[in-house]
Coordinates of C-alpha atoms in Angstrom, one line a residue:
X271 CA -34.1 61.6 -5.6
X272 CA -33.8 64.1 -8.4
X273 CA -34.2 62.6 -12.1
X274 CA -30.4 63.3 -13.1
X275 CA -29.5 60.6 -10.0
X276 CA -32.0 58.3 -11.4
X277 CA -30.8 58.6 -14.6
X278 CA -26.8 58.1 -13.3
X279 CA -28.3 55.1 -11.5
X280 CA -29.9 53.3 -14.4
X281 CA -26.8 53.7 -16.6
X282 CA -24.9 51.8 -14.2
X283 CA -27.6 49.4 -13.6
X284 CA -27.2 48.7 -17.4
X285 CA -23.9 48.6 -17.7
X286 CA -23.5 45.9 -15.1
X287 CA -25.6 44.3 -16.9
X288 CA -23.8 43.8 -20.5
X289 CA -20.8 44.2 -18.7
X290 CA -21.7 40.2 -17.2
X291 CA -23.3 39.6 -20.7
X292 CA -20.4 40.1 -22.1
X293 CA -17.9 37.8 -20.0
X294 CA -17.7 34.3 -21.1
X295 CA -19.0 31.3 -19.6
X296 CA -17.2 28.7 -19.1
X297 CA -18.3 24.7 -17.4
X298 CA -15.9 22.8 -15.7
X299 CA -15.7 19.6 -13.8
X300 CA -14.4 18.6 -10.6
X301 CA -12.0 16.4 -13.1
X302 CA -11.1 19.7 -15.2
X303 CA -10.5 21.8 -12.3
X304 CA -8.0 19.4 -10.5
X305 CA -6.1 18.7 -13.6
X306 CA -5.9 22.4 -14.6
X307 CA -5.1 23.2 -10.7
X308 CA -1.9 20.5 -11.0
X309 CA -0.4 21.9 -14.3
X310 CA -1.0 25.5 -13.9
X311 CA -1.8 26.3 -10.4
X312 CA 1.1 28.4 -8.3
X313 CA 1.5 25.5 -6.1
X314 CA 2.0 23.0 -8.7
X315 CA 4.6 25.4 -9.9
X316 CA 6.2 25.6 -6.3
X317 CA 6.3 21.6 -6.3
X318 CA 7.5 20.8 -9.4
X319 CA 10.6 23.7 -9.2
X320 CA 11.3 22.0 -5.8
X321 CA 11.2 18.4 -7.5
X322 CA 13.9 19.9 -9.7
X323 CA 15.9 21.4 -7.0
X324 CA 16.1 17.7 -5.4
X325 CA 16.9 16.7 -8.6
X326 CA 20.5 18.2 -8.8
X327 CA 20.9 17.7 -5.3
X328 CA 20.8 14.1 -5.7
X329 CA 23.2 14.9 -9.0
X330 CA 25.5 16.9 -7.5
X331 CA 25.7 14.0 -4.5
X332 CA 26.5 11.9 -8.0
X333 CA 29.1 14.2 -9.0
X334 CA 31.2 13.9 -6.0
X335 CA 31.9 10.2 -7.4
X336 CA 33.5 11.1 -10.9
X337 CA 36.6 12.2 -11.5
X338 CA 37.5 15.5 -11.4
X339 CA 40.1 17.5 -13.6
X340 CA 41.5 20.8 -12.0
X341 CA 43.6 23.8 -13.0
X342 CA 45.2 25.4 -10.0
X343 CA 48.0 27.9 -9.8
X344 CA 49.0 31.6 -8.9
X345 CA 49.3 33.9 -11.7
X346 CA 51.4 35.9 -10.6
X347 CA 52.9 36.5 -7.6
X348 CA 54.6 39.2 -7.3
X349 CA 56.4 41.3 -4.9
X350 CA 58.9 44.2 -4.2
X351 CA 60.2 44.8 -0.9
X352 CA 62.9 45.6 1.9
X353 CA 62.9 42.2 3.3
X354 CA 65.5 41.1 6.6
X355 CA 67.6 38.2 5.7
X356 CA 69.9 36.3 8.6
X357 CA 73.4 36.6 7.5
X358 CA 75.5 33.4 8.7
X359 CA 76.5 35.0 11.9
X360 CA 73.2 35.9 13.0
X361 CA 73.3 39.3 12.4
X362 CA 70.3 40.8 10.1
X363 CA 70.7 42.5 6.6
X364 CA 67.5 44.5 5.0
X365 CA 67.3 43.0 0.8
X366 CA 65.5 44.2 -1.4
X367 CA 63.7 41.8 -3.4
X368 CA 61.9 42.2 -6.8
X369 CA 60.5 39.0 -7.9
X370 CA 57.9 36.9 -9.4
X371 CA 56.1 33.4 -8.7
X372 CA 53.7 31.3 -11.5
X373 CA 52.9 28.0 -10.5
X374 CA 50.3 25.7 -12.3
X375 CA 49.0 22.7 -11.2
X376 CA 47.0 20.0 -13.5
X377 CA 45.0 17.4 -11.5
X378 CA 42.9 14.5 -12.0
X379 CA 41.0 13.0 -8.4
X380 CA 39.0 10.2 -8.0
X381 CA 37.6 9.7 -4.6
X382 CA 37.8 5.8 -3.3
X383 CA 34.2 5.6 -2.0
X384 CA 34.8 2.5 -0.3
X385 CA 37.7 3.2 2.1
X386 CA 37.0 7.0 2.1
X387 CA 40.5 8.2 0.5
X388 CA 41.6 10.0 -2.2
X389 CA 43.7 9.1 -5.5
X390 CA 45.2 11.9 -8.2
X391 CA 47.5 12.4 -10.8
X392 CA 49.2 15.7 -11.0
X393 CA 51.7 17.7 -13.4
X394 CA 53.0 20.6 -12.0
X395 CA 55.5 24.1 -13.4
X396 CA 56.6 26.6 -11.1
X397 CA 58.7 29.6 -12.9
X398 CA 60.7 32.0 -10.7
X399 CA 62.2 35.4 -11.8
X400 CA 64.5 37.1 -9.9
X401 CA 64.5 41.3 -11.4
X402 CA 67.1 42.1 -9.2
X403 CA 69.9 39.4 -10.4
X404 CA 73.4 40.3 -10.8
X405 CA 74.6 40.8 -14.2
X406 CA 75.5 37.5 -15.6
X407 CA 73.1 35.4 -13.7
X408 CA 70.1 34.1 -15.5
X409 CA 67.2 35.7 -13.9
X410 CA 64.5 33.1 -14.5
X411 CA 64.6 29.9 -13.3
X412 CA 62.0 26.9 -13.8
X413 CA 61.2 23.9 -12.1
X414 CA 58.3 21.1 -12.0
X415 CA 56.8 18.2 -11.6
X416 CA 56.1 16.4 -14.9
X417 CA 54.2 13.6 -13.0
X418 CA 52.8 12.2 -9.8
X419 CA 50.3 10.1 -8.1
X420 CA 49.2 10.8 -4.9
X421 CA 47.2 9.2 -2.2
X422 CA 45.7 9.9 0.9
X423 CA 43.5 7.4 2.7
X424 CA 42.2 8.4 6.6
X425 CA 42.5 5.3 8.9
X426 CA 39.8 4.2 11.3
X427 CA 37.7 7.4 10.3
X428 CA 34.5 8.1 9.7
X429 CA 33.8 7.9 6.0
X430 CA 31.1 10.1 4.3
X431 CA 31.2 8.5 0.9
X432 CA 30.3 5.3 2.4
X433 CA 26.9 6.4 4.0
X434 CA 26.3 9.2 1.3
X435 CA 25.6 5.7 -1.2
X436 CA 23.4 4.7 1.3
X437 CA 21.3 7.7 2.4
X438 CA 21.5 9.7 -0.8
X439 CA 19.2 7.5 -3.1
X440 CA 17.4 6.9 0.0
X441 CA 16.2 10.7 0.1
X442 CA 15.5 11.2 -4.1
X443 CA 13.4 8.3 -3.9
X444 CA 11.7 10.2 -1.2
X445 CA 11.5 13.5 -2.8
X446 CA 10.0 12.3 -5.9
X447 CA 7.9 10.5 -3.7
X448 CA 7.2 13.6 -1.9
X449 CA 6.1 15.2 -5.2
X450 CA 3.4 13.0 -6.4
X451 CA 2.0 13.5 -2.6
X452 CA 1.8 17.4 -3.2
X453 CA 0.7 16.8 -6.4
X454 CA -2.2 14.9 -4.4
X455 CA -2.3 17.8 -2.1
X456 CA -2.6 20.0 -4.6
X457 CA -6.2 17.7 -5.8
X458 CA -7.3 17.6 -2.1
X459 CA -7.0 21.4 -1.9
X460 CA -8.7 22.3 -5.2
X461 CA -11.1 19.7 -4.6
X462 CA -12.4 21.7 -1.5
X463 CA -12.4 25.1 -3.4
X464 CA -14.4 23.7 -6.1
X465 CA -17.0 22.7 -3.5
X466 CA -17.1 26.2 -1.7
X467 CA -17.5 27.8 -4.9
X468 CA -20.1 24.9 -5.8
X469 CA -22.3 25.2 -2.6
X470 CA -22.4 29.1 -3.2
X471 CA -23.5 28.2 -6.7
X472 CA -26.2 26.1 -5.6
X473 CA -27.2 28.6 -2.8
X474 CA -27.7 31.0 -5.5
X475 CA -30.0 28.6 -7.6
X476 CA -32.1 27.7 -4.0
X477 CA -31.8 31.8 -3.6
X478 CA -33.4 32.5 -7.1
X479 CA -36.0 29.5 -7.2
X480 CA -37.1 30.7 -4.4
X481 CA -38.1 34.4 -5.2
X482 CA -39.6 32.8 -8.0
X483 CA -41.4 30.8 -5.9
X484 CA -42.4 33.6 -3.2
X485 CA -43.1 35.8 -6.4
X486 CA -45.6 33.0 -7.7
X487 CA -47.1 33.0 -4.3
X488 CA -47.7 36.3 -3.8
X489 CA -49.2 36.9 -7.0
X490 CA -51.6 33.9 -5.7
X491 CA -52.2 35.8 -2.4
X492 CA -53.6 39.4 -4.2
X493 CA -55.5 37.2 -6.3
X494 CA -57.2 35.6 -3.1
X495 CA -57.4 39.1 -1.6
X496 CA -58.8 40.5 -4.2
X497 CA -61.8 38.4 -4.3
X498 CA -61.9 38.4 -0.5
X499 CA -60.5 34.2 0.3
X500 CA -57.4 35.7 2.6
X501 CA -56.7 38.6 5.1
X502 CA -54.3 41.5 4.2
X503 CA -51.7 39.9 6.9
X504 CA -50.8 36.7 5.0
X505 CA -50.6 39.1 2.3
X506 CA -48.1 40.9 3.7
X507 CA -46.1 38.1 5.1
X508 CA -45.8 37.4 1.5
X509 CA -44.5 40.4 0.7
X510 CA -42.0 39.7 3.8
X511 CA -41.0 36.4 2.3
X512 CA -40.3 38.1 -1.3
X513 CA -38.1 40.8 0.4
X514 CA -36.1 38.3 2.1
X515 CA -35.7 36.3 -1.0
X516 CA -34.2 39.0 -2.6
X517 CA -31.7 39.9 -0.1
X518 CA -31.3 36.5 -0.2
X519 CA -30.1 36.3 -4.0
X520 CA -27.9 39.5 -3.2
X521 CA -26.2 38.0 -0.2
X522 CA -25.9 34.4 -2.5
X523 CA -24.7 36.2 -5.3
X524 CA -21.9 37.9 -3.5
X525 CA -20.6 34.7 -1.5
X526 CA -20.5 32.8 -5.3
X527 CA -18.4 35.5 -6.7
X528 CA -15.9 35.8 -4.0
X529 CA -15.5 31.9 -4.1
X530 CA -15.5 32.2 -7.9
X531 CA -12.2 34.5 -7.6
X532 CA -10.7 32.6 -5.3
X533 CA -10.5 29.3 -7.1
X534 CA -9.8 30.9 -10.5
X535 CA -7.1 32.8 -8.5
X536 CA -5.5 29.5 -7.2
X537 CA -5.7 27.5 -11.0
X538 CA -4.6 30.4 -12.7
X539 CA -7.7 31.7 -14.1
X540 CA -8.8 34.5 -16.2
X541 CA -10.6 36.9 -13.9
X542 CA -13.1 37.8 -16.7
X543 CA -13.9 34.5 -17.3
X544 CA -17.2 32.9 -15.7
X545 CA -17.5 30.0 -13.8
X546 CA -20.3 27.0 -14.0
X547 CA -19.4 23.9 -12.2
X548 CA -20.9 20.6 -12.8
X549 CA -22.1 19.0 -10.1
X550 CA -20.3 15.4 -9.4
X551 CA -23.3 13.1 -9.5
X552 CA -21.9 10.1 -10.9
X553 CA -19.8 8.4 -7.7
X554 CA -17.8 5.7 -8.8
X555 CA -18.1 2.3 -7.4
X556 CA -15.5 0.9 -6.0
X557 CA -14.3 -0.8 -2.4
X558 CA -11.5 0.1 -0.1
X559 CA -9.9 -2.5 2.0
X560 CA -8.4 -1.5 5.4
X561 CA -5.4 -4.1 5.4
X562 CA -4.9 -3.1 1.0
X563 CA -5.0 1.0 2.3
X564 CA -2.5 0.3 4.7
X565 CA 0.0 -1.7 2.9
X566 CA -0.1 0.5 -0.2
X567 CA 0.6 3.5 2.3
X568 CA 3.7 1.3 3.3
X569 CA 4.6 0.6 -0.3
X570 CA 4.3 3.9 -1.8
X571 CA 4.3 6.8 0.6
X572 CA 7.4 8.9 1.3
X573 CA 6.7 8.8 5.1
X574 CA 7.5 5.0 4.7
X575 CA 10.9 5.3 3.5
X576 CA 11.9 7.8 5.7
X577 CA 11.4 5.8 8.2
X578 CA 14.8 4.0 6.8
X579 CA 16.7 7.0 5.9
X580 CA 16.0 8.2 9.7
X581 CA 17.5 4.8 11.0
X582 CA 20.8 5.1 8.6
X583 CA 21.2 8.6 9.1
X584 CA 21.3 7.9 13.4
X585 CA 24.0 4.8 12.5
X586 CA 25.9 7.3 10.6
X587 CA 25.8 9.6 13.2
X588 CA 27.7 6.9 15.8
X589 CA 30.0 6.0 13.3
X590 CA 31.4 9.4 13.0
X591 CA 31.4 9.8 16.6
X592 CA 33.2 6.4 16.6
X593 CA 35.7 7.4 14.1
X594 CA 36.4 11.1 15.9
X595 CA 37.9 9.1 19.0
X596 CA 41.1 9.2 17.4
X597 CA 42.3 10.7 14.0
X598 CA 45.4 8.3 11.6
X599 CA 46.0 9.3 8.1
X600 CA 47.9 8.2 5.7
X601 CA 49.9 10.2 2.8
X602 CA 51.8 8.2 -0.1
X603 CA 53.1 10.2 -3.3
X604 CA 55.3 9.3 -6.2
X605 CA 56.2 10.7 -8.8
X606 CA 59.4 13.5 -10.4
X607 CA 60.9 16.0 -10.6
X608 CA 63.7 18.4 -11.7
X609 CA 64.8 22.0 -11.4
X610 CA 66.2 23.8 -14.9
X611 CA 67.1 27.1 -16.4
X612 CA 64.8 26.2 -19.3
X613 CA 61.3 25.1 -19.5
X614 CA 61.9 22.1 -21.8
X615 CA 64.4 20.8 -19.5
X616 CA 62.4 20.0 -16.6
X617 CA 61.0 16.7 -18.7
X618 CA 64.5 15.7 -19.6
X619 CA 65.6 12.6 -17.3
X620 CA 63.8 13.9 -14.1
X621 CA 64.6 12.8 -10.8
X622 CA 62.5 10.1 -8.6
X623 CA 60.5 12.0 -6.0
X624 CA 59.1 9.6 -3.0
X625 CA 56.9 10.8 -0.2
X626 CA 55.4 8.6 2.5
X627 CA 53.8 10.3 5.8
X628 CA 51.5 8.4 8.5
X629 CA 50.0 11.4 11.1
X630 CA 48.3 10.1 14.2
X631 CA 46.4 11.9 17.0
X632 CA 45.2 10.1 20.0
X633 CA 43.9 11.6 23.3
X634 CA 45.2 9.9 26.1
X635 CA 43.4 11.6 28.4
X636 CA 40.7 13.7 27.6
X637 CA 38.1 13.2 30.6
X638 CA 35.5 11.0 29.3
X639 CA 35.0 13.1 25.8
X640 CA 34.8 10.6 23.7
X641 CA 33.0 8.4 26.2
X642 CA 30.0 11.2 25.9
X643 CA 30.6 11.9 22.3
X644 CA 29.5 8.3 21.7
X645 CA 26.7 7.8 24.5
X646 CA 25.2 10.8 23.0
X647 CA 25.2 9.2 19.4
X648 CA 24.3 5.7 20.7
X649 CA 20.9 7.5 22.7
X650 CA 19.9 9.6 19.7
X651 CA 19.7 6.3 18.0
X652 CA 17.5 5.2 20.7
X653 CA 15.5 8.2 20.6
X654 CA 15.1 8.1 16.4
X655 CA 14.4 4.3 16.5
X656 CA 11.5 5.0 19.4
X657 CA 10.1 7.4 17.2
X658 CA 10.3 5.3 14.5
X659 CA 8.0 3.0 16.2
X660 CA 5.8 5.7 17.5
X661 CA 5.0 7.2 13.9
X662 CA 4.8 3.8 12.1
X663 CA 1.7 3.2 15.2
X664 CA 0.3 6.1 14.2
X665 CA 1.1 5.8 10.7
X666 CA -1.2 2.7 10.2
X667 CA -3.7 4.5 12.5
X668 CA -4.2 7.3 9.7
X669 CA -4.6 5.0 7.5
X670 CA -7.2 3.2 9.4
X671 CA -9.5 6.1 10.6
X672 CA -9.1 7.6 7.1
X673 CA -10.2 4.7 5.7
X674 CA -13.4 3.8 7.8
X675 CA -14.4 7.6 7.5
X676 CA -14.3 7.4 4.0
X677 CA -16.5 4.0 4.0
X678 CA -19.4 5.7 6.4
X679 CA -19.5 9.4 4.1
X680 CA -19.9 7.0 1.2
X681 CA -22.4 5.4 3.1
X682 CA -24.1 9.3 4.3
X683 CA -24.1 10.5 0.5
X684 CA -26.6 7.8 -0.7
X685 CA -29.1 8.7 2.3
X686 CA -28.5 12.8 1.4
X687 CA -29.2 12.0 -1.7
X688 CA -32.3 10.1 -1.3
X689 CA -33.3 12.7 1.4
X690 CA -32.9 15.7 -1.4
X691 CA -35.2 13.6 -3.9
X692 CA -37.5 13.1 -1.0
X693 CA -37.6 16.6 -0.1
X694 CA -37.8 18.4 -3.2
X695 CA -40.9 15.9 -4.7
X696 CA -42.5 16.7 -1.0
X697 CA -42.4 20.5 -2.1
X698 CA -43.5 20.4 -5.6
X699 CA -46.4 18.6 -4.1
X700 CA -47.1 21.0 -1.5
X701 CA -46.6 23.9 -3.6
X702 CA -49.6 22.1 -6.2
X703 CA -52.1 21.7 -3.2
X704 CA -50.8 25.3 -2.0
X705 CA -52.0 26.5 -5.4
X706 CA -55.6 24.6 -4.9
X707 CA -56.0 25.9 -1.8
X708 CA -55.2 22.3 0.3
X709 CA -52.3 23.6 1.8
X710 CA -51.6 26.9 4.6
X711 CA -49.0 29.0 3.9
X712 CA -47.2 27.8 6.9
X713 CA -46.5 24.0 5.9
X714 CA -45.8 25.1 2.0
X715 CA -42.7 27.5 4.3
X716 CA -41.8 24.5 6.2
X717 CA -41.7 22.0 2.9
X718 CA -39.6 24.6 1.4
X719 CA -37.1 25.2 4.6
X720 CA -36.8 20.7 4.6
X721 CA -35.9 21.0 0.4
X722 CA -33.4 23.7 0.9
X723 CA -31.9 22.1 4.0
X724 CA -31.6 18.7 2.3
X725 CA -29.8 20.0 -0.7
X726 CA -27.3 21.6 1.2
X727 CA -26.9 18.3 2.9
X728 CA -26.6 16.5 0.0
X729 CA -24.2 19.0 -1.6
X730 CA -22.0 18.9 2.0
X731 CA -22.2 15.3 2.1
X732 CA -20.6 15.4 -1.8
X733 CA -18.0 17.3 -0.7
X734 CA -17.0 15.8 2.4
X735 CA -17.1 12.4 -0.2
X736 CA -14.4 13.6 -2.6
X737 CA -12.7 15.9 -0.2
X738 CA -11.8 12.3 1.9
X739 CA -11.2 10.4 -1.4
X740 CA -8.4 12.7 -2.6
X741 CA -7.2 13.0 1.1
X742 CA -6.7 8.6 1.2
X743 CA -5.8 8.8 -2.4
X744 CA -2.9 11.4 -1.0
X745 CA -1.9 9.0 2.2
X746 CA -1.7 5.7 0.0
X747 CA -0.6 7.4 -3.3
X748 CA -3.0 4.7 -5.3
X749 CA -5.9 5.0 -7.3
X750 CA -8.3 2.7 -6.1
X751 CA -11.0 4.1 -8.7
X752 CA -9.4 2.8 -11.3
X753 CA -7.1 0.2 -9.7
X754 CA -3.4 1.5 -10.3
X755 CA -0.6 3.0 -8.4
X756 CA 0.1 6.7 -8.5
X757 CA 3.9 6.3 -8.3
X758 CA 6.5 3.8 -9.1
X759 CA 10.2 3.9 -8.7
X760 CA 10.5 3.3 -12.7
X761 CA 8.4 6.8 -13.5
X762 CA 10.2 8.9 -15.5
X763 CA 11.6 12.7 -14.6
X764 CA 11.5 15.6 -16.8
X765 CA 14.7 16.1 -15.9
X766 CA 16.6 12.5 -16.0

């Protein structure tokens, strides 16, 4: 290698170097990270905009119950044309017509959620203007309706409104419910990221410790051979070990920083920014009861209550089939009216206009349609409410395997833990008596191998712990850290 390629090299080495001297440092807890994941995170973003989308489902669902004021009306209609017209005798004359239509139409409705009908009050003006009259004639002509209250009310049918008051609430509760779960998710998740960037972290400290280590040792070994106690081979397996340890360090350093990137990716992160987690020590104490996990899963979870909403929405679905076997409605308006050459005299002493119209349609024979039509309903209500049964069985079976796994890794952590104590006190030992000459190379390799196994253990066993903690906290939606619940039908929306 020529000295202007060594030279190129060394500048970059250098500027890698203040380049990560120069990035800040920043520490974080599993705590920090979850609560920075849930208010800036992409996916807490995603939950909380479709939170709000339920949200004015449920208020436009609400919306349907007001009253509504409407404006409706053609403005204008107009046309000019050869049109045929039948003359008394039956013979056909062409006409040509020139002439303009405005109508308006002012409404208030109110739907009648109980019976499934509907209610208004209208005013109505219709203007007509005839271009072609004959001289003489008045060529506009007006007529409306100053008032009238109309009603139309289906008979025997299937009524929406009426199963809407009972679904619709149903299915808000559940979405908020549904939020607070991805919220949990969302902890679950980042919990599980934090611990892949923490293990890599920690493999990195095990990787540098122990080139320190083989470094220490090998300087030990030249002494030895220097003055004769040891043989050039365990001198070179030394040197082995070192080599290893540094491709060890490389490889480790790599796996941290592509774990790094991907959590401060996922919580939204600046990519300059570096990463030192603190590792969760400090488990709190607290018990979970099986029969307590399980009935807070009922309370709480959104699964729960779809369980109802399921069940209504397969009784709705027979009553409509049930009301679709045959269709009666019924049409009552009252109100007046009046024709006039002027505007204003529409509203002078009107006349009474009545309307009353009952339509019917019933199949008399119709081969068995509506005999299917309602065995079909009546046995998807079979099917949902056998389903039901099936997921509420497995529902509480979750909750039961969840539960017991969590118990027995909180019972696993405390021996990982004591087995990491254990191991790393057996290798400082052995690397003392290494030093005075008590111990072979070979056994100070294999004490080192049990630490660095039983750290990882105790780091896996860590995050298997709160990986299965945020996971039940997620199927029971309750804190049973600290003893409360993590919804309640009372919690306030942003957006209510």
């Amino acid at each position: 290698m020529n000295k202007t390629s060594t030279l190129f090299l060394a500048m970059i080495f250098f500027m890698a170097i203040f380049s990560v001297q120069g990035q800040e440092t920043e520490s974080y807890t599993l705590e920090d990270i979850i609560a920075r994941a849930k208010a800036q995170s992409p996916a807490a973003l995603r939950a909380d905009t479709r939170r709000e989308n339920r949200y004015w489902y449920y208020r436009l669902y609400r919306a349907n119950f007001n009253p509504q004021l409407r404006l409706e009306g053609t403005l204008p209609q107009y046309s000019q044309a050869f049109n045929n017209v039948t003359q008394p005798d039956g013979t056909i004359e062409f006409r040509e017509v020139r002439q303009n239509l405005v109508d308006l139409e002012l409404g208030l409705r109110q739907v009648i959620s109980p019976t499934g009908g509907t209610i208004s009050v209208n005013s109505s003006t219709n203007r007509f203007d005839n271009f072609l009259s004959v001289d003489g004639s008045n060529q506009t002509r007006w007529s409306g309706v100053p008032v009238n209250v109309n009603l139309n009310q289906p008979i025997f049918a299937f009524n929406p409104y009426k199963w809407d008051r009972k679904i619709e609430p149903i299915r808000f509760e559940e979405s908020k419910r549904e939020f607070v779960e991805e919220m949990e998710d969302i902890s679950q998740f980042v919990a599980e990221m934090f611990f892949d960037f923490l293990v890599a972290q920690v493999n990195l400290d095990i990787a540098t410790k122990n080139l320190e280590n083989s470094e220490a040792i090998l300087q030990i070994e030249r002494g030895r051979y220097n003055i004769g106690t040891t043989y050039e081979d365990k001198l070179l397996q030394v040197e082995l070990q070192v080599l290893k340890a540094k491709q060890g360090v490389a490889q480790a350093r790599l796996d941290m920083e592509a774990r790094s990137l991907r959590l401060k990716s996922y919580i939204g992160l600046n990519e300059a920014v570096n990463l030192n987690l603190a590792l969760p020590n400090d488990i709190p104490e607290f018990e979970v009861n099986v029969e307590e996990a399980i009935e807070y899963a009922f309370q709480n979870r959104s699964d729960a209550i779809s369980f109802e909403r399921q069940r209504m929405e397969a009784q709705a679905e027979v009553a409509q089939a049930r009301g679709d076997r045959f269709q009666m409605n019924l049409n009552a308006s009252y109100g007046y009216n009046k024709a006039a050459l002027m505007w204003g005299e529409i509203y002078n002493n009107p006349n009474t206009q009545a309307l009353v119209n009952l339509s019917i349609q019933v199949p008399i024979l119709d081969w068995g349609r509506n005999k299917a039509r309602m065995s079909i309903a009546r046995s998807n209500q079979k099917l949902t409410e056998y389903e039901i049964d099936q997921e509420i069985i497995n529902f509480e079976q979750e909750i039961f395997t969840r539960v017991r796994n969590f118990i027995m890794l909180k019972d696993r952590l405390e021996i990982t833990k004591t087995s990491d104590e254990v191991a790393d006190k057996r290798y400082e030992i052995s690397f003392r008596r290494y030093q005075s000459g008590n111990v072979s190379i070979t056994d100070l390799g294999i004490a080192q191998e049990d630490k660095d196994i039983n750290r990882r253990q105790y780091i896996e066993s860590l995050r298997d712990y709160w990986t299965a903690y945020y996971e039940l906290r997620k199927l029971t939606l309750y804190d049973f850290e600290n003893n409360q619940l993590l919804y309640t039908p009372d919690m306030s929306f942003q957006q209510e």
